Amino acid sequence: MAGFVALPASEHYWLRGGRAPAALLAEPVPGLAVDDEGLALVDIEVAGPTIARIARAGTAAVGEEAVWLDGGQVWPCFVDLHTHLDKGHIWQRAPNPDGTFAAAVRAVAADRAARWSTDDVFGRMEFGLRCSYAHGTRAVRTHLDSHADQVVVSWPVMRALRLAWAGRVELQAVSLVPLEAFEGRAGERLADAVADAGGVLGGVALMSGAIDGELDRVVALAAERRLDLDFHADESGDSGARALAHIARAILRRGFTGRAVCGHCCSLAVQSPEVVDETLDLVKEAGIAVVTLPMCNLYLQDRATGRTPRWRGVTLIHEMKARAIPVAVASDNCRDPFHGFGDHDMFEVFREATRIAHLDRPYGEWPRAVAATPADVMGLGTVGRLGAGLPADLVLFRGRYWSELLSRPQSDRVVVRGGRPLDAALPDHRELDDLMTPNS
Ligand SMILES: [Zn+2]
C-alpha cells in the first residue's frame, strides 16, 4: 500500500503538525503542550539524515519545504529486543501439532536436525530482517539455537547478515542453549565463540538443584569476556518456576556489572504476592531489564486441546514499571512452532501488547517499551527516541489519536530512514517456497 504522505525531494524539510508520544522525546521541547493522552503536536525539521529540531506545532515558517501530517503520529523507528530469526517461517514444513510448548520444542528440534543448513538459515533469517526493515524497525536482537552442531552454521550466517544489514537493521545475537551446555571445556568454547562474534551470552534457565551452580558459571564466563547476558526465564504457568530470582541472586552474588535482560518471566503472574515481591526486589537490585513477549505468551501459555485458556501468559509488567524496572515488549517467534503467526512488525506488537496487557489508560511511558528501553538494553543510545541531532529514522502514521492508531494496521505508514522515505516492500511468503518442502 502506498504511504499516506509523500516526502519532498529536498534534503531539508519540515514534518508539520505531527503528533508525537511525549514519552519518546529525548529531551523537553520548550512550550510544548502535552494532551491527556500523552501526545503533543510538533513540527520536526529534517536536515539531511538528521533531525535538526523538534518544536511545537506552528513553528515551521510558511514557505519552507514541508509535509503536512495533519495530526498523524510520529514515532522513532522501533527496536525488537527478542526474536528467533533462526526458527522463523518454518511453519509450513514444521507446524505445531497441538499448539503446546512441549510440541513446539519437539517440532523445532526435529526441523533443526534435518534442515538448518547455511542456505536455509540464511534465507529465513534474511526474510525476517526484510520484514522488520519494511515495517520500520531499526535494530533487532535474535537468539540463536547454539547446540554444538548448529553453532558453526548459525553464527557465521548471523555475522554475514549483520555485516550486510549494517546501517539498515542493527543485528545482535544471543546464544540459546540449556545452561548445562556451559559446563567444562565445551562451555568455554561456546562462550569464546559468542565473544568472537560480538554476541551476548544467554541460555534457558530451568529450575533444578543445579541452577545456582550453572548460573554462577554462565555469569563468570560472561564477566571474563565482558559479555552482556540475556536469559530465557520461567516461560510457563508453573508457580514453582523461579529462575528469575535465581538469575538475580547470581548477578548480585558475582557482582556482575554488564547489562542483563530476562525474557518471558510468565510464571510470576501465578505466584503469591510475597514471592512476587521478593523476586521483583531482587530484579530491581540486580539491575535486570525484562522483555515481555505478549503475542507468543498468549499463543503458548495455558494451552490444552479442547480447553479454553484462562490466563494471558504475560508477566507482571505494571508491577515492574512501578518499581522502575526497565520493561521492553518484543515480538519473539514468527511463523514457527512457538508462535504460528507474526510478521516482525513492532507496531503490531505494541498494538497487541496494549490490548493483552492493558498498556492504555494511561499510555504514559509505554511507547518506550518498543523503542528507547530496548535500545538502551542493546547499547544503542541514539535509537528509539526523537530528538535534535538524532538520526531522522522515523515512522509516520495516519492515525492521530491512540484509538485511531491502534484500531487499524497502519499499513499506509511511511518509514523514514536517514531523512528519506524507505523504499522497501514486504517480501512475499512465496519467496520461501523452495525452503518449505515437507520434512520427510
Ligand atoms: Zn524467546
XYZ file of C-alpha atoms and ligand atoms in Angstrom:
441
model
C 0.000 0.000 0.000
C 1.294 3.479 -0.844
C 2.289 5.739 2.015
C -0.297 8.201 3.307
C 2.031 11.154 2.626
C 4.867 11.805 0.179
C 8.081 13.408 1.382
C 9.621 16.297 -0.563
C 12.575 15.587 -2.833
C 14.632 18.142 -0.949
C 17.110 17.120 1.760
C 15.894 19.843 4.089
C 12.244 19.937 5.035
C 9.777 20.105 7.906
C 7.290 17.486 9.057
C 4.491 19.817 10.129
C 1.677 19.117 12.542
C 2.644 15.610 13.636
C 1.540 14.123 16.926
C 4.385 12.611 18.942
C 4.113 10.475 22.088
C 5.802 12.742 24.646
C 7.427 9.673 26.215
C 9.510 9.270 23.059
C 11.032 12.762 23.123
C 14.716 12.641 24.030
C 14.540 15.988 25.793
C 11.885 18.551 26.780
C 10.643 20.800 23.983
C 10.046 24.424 25.064
C 6.407 25.484 25.038
C 5.115 22.030 24.144
C 1.553 21.208 25.189
C 1.022 17.534 26.023
C -2.601 16.340 25.931
C -4.246 13.962 28.353
C -3.311 11.001 26.127
C 0.387 11.890 26.420
C 0.560 13.194 22.852
C 1.994 16.521 21.668
C 1.627 18.372 18.360
C 5.077 19.043 16.909
C 6.918 20.324 13.863
C 10.088 18.366 13.089
C 12.875 19.862 10.975
C 14.831 17.287 8.993
C 18.242 18.240 7.603
C 19.903 15.517 5.551
C 19.960 12.307 7.596
C 19.338 14.061 10.914
C 16.561 15.597 12.988
C 17.668 19.236 13.172
C 14.959 20.443 15.523
C 11.741 19.465 17.247
C 9.433 22.365 18.071
C 5.817 22.903 18.994
C 3.459 22.795 16.024
C 3.204 26.093 14.151
C 6.920 26.808 14.369
C 7.770 25.970 10.754
C 7.578 29.158 8.703
C 5.161 29.364 5.792
C 7.021 28.882 2.541
C 9.562 26.412 3.889
C 9.582 22.963 2.304
C 7.218 20.896 4.402
C 4.928 17.891 4.653
C 1.601 18.392 6.407
C 0.962 15.379 8.677
C -2.464 16.608 9.718
C -2.027 15.317 13.246
C -0.780 11.838 12.281
C 1.551 10.256 14.819
C 5.348 10.416 14.510
C 7.450 7.718 16.156
C 11.142 6.868 16.077
C 11.926 3.562 14.382
C 11.296 0.505 16.538
C 13.690 -1.808 18.353
C 12.853 -5.522 18.560
C 14.778 -6.868 21.544
C 13.792 -10.536 21.474
C 13.373 -12.595 18.316
C 14.285 -16.041 16.998
C 15.150 -15.330 13.370
C 16.778 -18.758 13.020
C 13.485 -20.520 13.782
C 11.342 -18.123 11.794
C 8.983 -19.080 8.979
C 9.349 -22.870 9.192
C 5.643 -23.314 9.983
C 4.668 -24.686 6.572
C 7.116 -27.575 6.854
C 7.160 -27.911 10.664
C 3.815 -26.898 12.178
C 2.989 -27.309 15.837
C 0.576 -30.279 16.001
C -1.301 -29.172 19.141
C -0.044 -25.648 19.844
C 1.681 -26.529 23.118
C 5.141 -25.526 24.299
C 6.308 -29.148 24.555
C 5.231 -29.889 20.996
C 6.991 -26.725 19.807
C 10.270 -27.857 21.370
C 9.988 -31.250 19.658
C 8.994 -29.840 16.275
C 11.845 -27.335 16.215
C 14.432 -29.892 17.355
C 13.443 -32.263 14.546
C 13.417 -29.482 11.958
C 16.787 -28.148 13.138
C 18.435 -31.565 12.882
C 17.039 -32.177 9.413
C 17.064 -28.791 7.733
C 19.111 -25.974 9.271
C 21.864 -25.657 6.675
C 23.624 -22.380 5.915
C 21.339 -21.646 2.972
C 18.198 -22.498 4.905
C 19.046 -20.410 7.972
C 20.313 -17.522 5.852
C 17.205 -17.461 3.679
C 14.768 -17.434 6.584
C 16.741 -15.014 8.746
C 17.073 -12.564 5.889
C 13.344 -12.855 5.203
C 12.713 -11.847 8.813
C 15.087 -8.898 8.577
C 13.388 -7.699 5.398
C 10.019 -7.755 7.161
C 11.428 -5.880 10.167
C 13.036 -3.258 7.975
C 9.970 -2.634 5.844
C 7.753 -2.277 8.927
C 10.059 0.357 10.450
C 12.399 -1.488 12.813
C 15.916 -0.131 13.305
C 17.541 -2.830 15.469
C 16.874 -6.496 16.182
C 18.291 -8.895 18.731
C 17.915 -12.563 17.863
C 18.500 -15.657 19.932
C 20.289 -18.422 18.028
C 19.954 -22.115 18.878
C 23.615 -22.803 19.706
C 23.887 -26.538 20.194
C 27.321 -27.826 19.227
C 26.434 -28.804 15.644
C 24.372 -25.700 14.985
C 26.663 -23.006 16.341
C 29.071 -23.473 13.419
C 26.207 -22.900 10.963
C 24.024 -20.211 12.506
C 26.641 -17.842 13.952
C 28.545 -17.374 10.653
C 25.177 -16.742 8.962
C 24.371 -14.121 11.602
C 27.760 -12.449 11.093
C 27.259 -12.277 7.337
C 23.774 -10.817 7.740
C 24.890 -8.352 10.420
C 27.518 -7.023 8.048
C 25.186 -6.934 5.052
C 22.439 -5.165 7.019
C 24.583 -2.711 8.999
C 23.039 0.727 8.756
C 19.639 -0.716 7.887
C 18.890 -3.094 10.757
C 21.466 -3.395 13.553
C 21.602 -7.087 14.405
C 22.655 -8.588 17.736
C 22.732 -12.286 18.596
C 22.427 -14.294 21.805
C 23.342 -17.932 22.387
C 20.341 -20.109 23.214
C 21.215 -23.383 24.949
C 20.303 -25.228 28.147
C 22.553 -23.861 30.909
C 24.376 -27.183 31.308
C 25.896 -26.532 27.881
C 28.228 -24.052 29.610
C 29.925 -26.762 31.674
C 33.561 -27.712 31.097
C 35.697 -27.038 28.046
C 32.657 -27.153 25.737
C 31.125 -24.270 27.692
C 34.282 -22.217 27.381
C 34.388 -22.876 23.664
C 30.810 -21.697 23.282
C 31.461 -18.541 25.315
C 34.586 -17.895 23.235
C 32.590 -18.318 20.031
C 29.969 -15.859 21.270
C 32.668 -13.364 22.289
C 34.471 -13.788 18.971
C 31.220 -12.998 17.145
C 30.466 -9.947 19.286
C 27.410 -11.654 20.732
C 25.539 -11.780 24.014
C 25.742 -14.777 26.337
C 22.452 -16.445 27.113
C 20.537 -19.614 27.664
C 17.350 -21.110 29.041
C 17.361 -21.058 32.838
C 15.340 -24.017 34.108
C 14.654 -24.827 37.748
C 16.765 -27.695 39.101
C 19.016 -28.431 42.026
C 21.927 -27.368 39.820
C 20.616 -23.953 38.752
C 22.761 -21.802 41.063
C 25.976 -23.516 40.056
C 25.019 -23.269 36.401
C 24.223 -19.570 36.705
C 27.466 -18.852 38.559
C 29.294 -20.491 35.690
C 27.455 -18.532 32.956
C 27.834 -15.206 34.739
C 31.548 -15.856 35.253
C 32.045 -16.808 31.590
C 30.286 -13.576 30.565
C 32.210 -11.382 33.013
C 35.570 -12.816 31.915
C 34.757 -11.905 28.320
C 32.901 -8.646 29.047
C 29.703 -10.005 27.506
C 26.172 -8.924 28.319
C 23.626 -11.508 29.471
C 20.205 -12.418 28.082
C 18.247 -15.317 29.577
C 15.003 -17.088 28.824
C 13.349 -17.473 32.232
C 10.163 -19.044 33.553
C 8.250 -19.368 30.285
C 5.473 -21.375 31.902
C 2.473 -21.199 34.188
C 4.277 -23.266 36.846
C 4.100 -21.385 40.139
C 7.275 -23.145 41.249
C 9.326 -21.680 38.390
C 11.568 -19.042 39.983
C 14.591 -18.945 37.694
C 14.303 -15.142 37.519
C 15.041 -14.840 41.231
C 17.972 -17.265 40.894
C 19.375 -15.216 38.000
C 19.106 -12.006 40.020
C 20.845 -13.620 43.000
C 23.644 -14.923 40.762
C 24.203 -11.466 39.276
C 24.320 -9.920 42.758
C 26.491 -12.722 44.154
C 29.041 -12.369 41.362
C 28.969 -8.564 41.256
C 28.247 -8.718 37.520
C 28.421 -5.223 36.011
C 27.365 -5.845 32.384
C 23.830 -5.448 31.081
C 21.370 -8.234 31.781
C 17.900 -8.898 30.455
C 15.460 -11.725 31.088
C 12.703 -12.738 28.687
C 9.223 -14.136 29.390
C 9.063 -14.481 33.227
C 5.456 -15.699 32.767
C 5.228 -17.685 35.996
C 5.421 -14.504 38.118
C 1.781 -13.933 37.192
C 0.683 -17.105 39.009
C 2.775 -16.691 42.172
C 1.815 -15.306 45.566
C 2.299 -11.589 46.314
C 5.081 -12.446 48.781
C 7.006 -14.443 46.179
C 6.462 -11.739 43.567
C 7.693 -9.007 45.911
C 10.811 -10.944 46.800
C 11.659 -11.632 43.150
C 10.979 -8.114 41.917
C 13.076 -6.632 44.732
C 15.951 -8.848 43.600
C 15.440 -7.971 39.920
C 15.492 -4.279 40.727
C 18.585 -4.595 42.910
C 20.405 -6.645 40.257
C 19.629 -4.078 37.549
C 17.938 -6.620 35.294
C 15.683 -5.450 32.457
C 12.712 -7.610 31.487
C 11.389 -8.216 27.995
C 7.823 -9.456 27.680
C 6.581 -11.308 24.597
C 2.797 -10.974 24.743
C 1.852 -12.463 21.373
C 3.911 -15.617 21.873
C 2.813 -15.970 25.508
C -0.834 -15.642 24.533
C -0.285 -18.372 21.940
C 1.552 -20.933 24.084
C 0.577 -20.385 27.697
C -2.420 -22.130 29.236
C -2.991 -24.176 26.105
C -4.579 -27.612 26.241
C -6.594 -29.212 23.473
C -10.319 -28.827 23.959
C -9.931 -26.433 26.907
C -10.428 -22.668 26.779
C -7.368 -20.736 28.035
C -7.918 -18.885 31.313
C -4.916 -16.558 31.583
C -2.970 -14.328 29.225
C 0.522 -15.602 29.900
C 2.188 -12.200 30.234
C 4.396 -11.290 33.165
C 3.772 -8.541 35.732
C 4.908 -5.573 33.691
C 2.854 -2.949 35.517
C 4.305 -4.060 38.841
C 7.797 -3.959 37.302
C 7.218 -0.497 35.897
C 6.052 0.693 39.331
C 9.463 -0.370 40.667
C 11.309 1.344 37.778
C 12.486 -1.993 36.369
C 13.097 -1.386 32.635
C 10.448 -3.267 30.622
C 10.617 -3.890 26.882
C 7.993 -5.512 24.656
C 9.175 -7.600 21.702
C 7.906 -9.949 19.027
C 9.565 -13.315 19.824
C 8.838 -16.124 17.353
C 7.281 -15.601 13.931
C 5.528 -18.357 11.997
C 7.214 -21.251 13.716
C 6.003 -23.896 16.195
C 6.352 -21.489 19.150
C 4.057 -18.909 17.526
C 2.161 -19.707 14.361
C 1.754 -16.080 13.290
C 3.666 -12.818 13.186
C 5.370 -10.554 10.690
C 8.196 -8.875 12.632
C 6.003 -5.781 12.878
C 6.714 -3.935 16.118
C 3.679 -1.758 15.563
C 1.538 -4.893 15.665
C 3.416 -5.990 18.785
C 2.690 -2.667 20.512
C -0.938 -2.749 19.408
C -1.457 -6.306 20.651
C 0.505 -5.664 23.857
C -1.760 -2.713 24.543
C -4.787 -4.979 24.348
C -3.303 -8.024 26.088
C -1.534 -6.222 28.941
C -3.588 -3.003 29.219
C -0.897 -0.521 28.276
C -3.659 2.044 27.753
C -5.263 4.343 30.301
C -2.755 5.807 30.719
C -0.361 5.046 27.857
C 2.247 7.045 29.735
C 5.753 5.732 29.202
C 4.705 2.505 27.447
C 5.706 3.610 23.912
C 9.286 3.492 25.186
C 8.922 -0.287 25.629
C 9.256 -0.850 21.862
C 11.802 1.923 21.264
C 14.088 3.669 23.779
C 14.070 0.992 26.502
C 15.138 -1.924 24.274
C 17.616 0.406 22.522
C 19.244 1.072 25.893
C 19.418 -2.653 26.634
C 21.144 -3.125 23.260
C 23.544 -0.246 23.920
C 22.103 1.891 21.117
C 21.718 5.260 22.820
C 20.690 7.275 19.734
C 17.985 4.834 18.643
C 14.328 4.666 19.615
C 13.773 8.316 20.548
C 13.010 11.654 18.914
C 15.461 14.479 19.425
C 17.544 17.176 17.783
C 20.799 15.772 16.458
C 19.494 12.200 16.357
C 19.116 10.241 13.111
C 15.903 11.001 11.207
C 14.774 7.364 11.436
C 11.033 7.737 11.828
C 7.701 6.043 11.326
C 4.868 8.347 10.239
C 1.317 7.130 10.833
C -2.026 8.320 9.512
C -3.636 7.581 12.896
C -3.791 10.714 15.043
C -5.091 9.634 18.449
C -4.439 6.316 20.171
C -7.842 4.911 19.286
C -7.288 5.730 15.604
C -3.704 4.500 15.622
C -4.359 1.167 17.314
C -7.629 0.313 15.591
C -6.115 -0.184 12.129
C -2.925 -1.912 10.967
C -1.488 1.404 9.672
C -0.373 -0.358 6.504
C -0.011 3.043 4.843
C 2.641 4.156 7.351
C 5.705 5.931 5.943
C 9.073 4.710 7.216
C 11.758 7.394 7.047
C 15.399 6.333 7.180
C 18.146 8.913 7.282
C 15.621 11.576 6.329
C 14.467 9.786 3.170
C 11.381 7.650 2.627
C 12.189 3.956 2.785
C 11.592 2.169 -0.478
C 11.290 -1.404 0.800
C 8.352 -3.689 0.230
C 7.414 -6.620 2.443
C 8.759 -9.852 0.980
C 6.175 -12.272 -0.391
C 5.833 -15.521 1.588
C 6.074 -17.316 -1.761
C 9.780 -16.443 -1.809
C 10.224 -19.096 0.887
C 8.527 -21.883 -1.088
C 11.815 -23.535 -2.095
C 12.699 -23.929 1.599
C 9.304 -25.290 2.564
C 9.278 -28.756 1.014
C 7.757 -31.027 3.670
C 10.014 -32.781 6.174
C 10.141 -36.477 5.343
Zn 12.411 -16.406 23.034
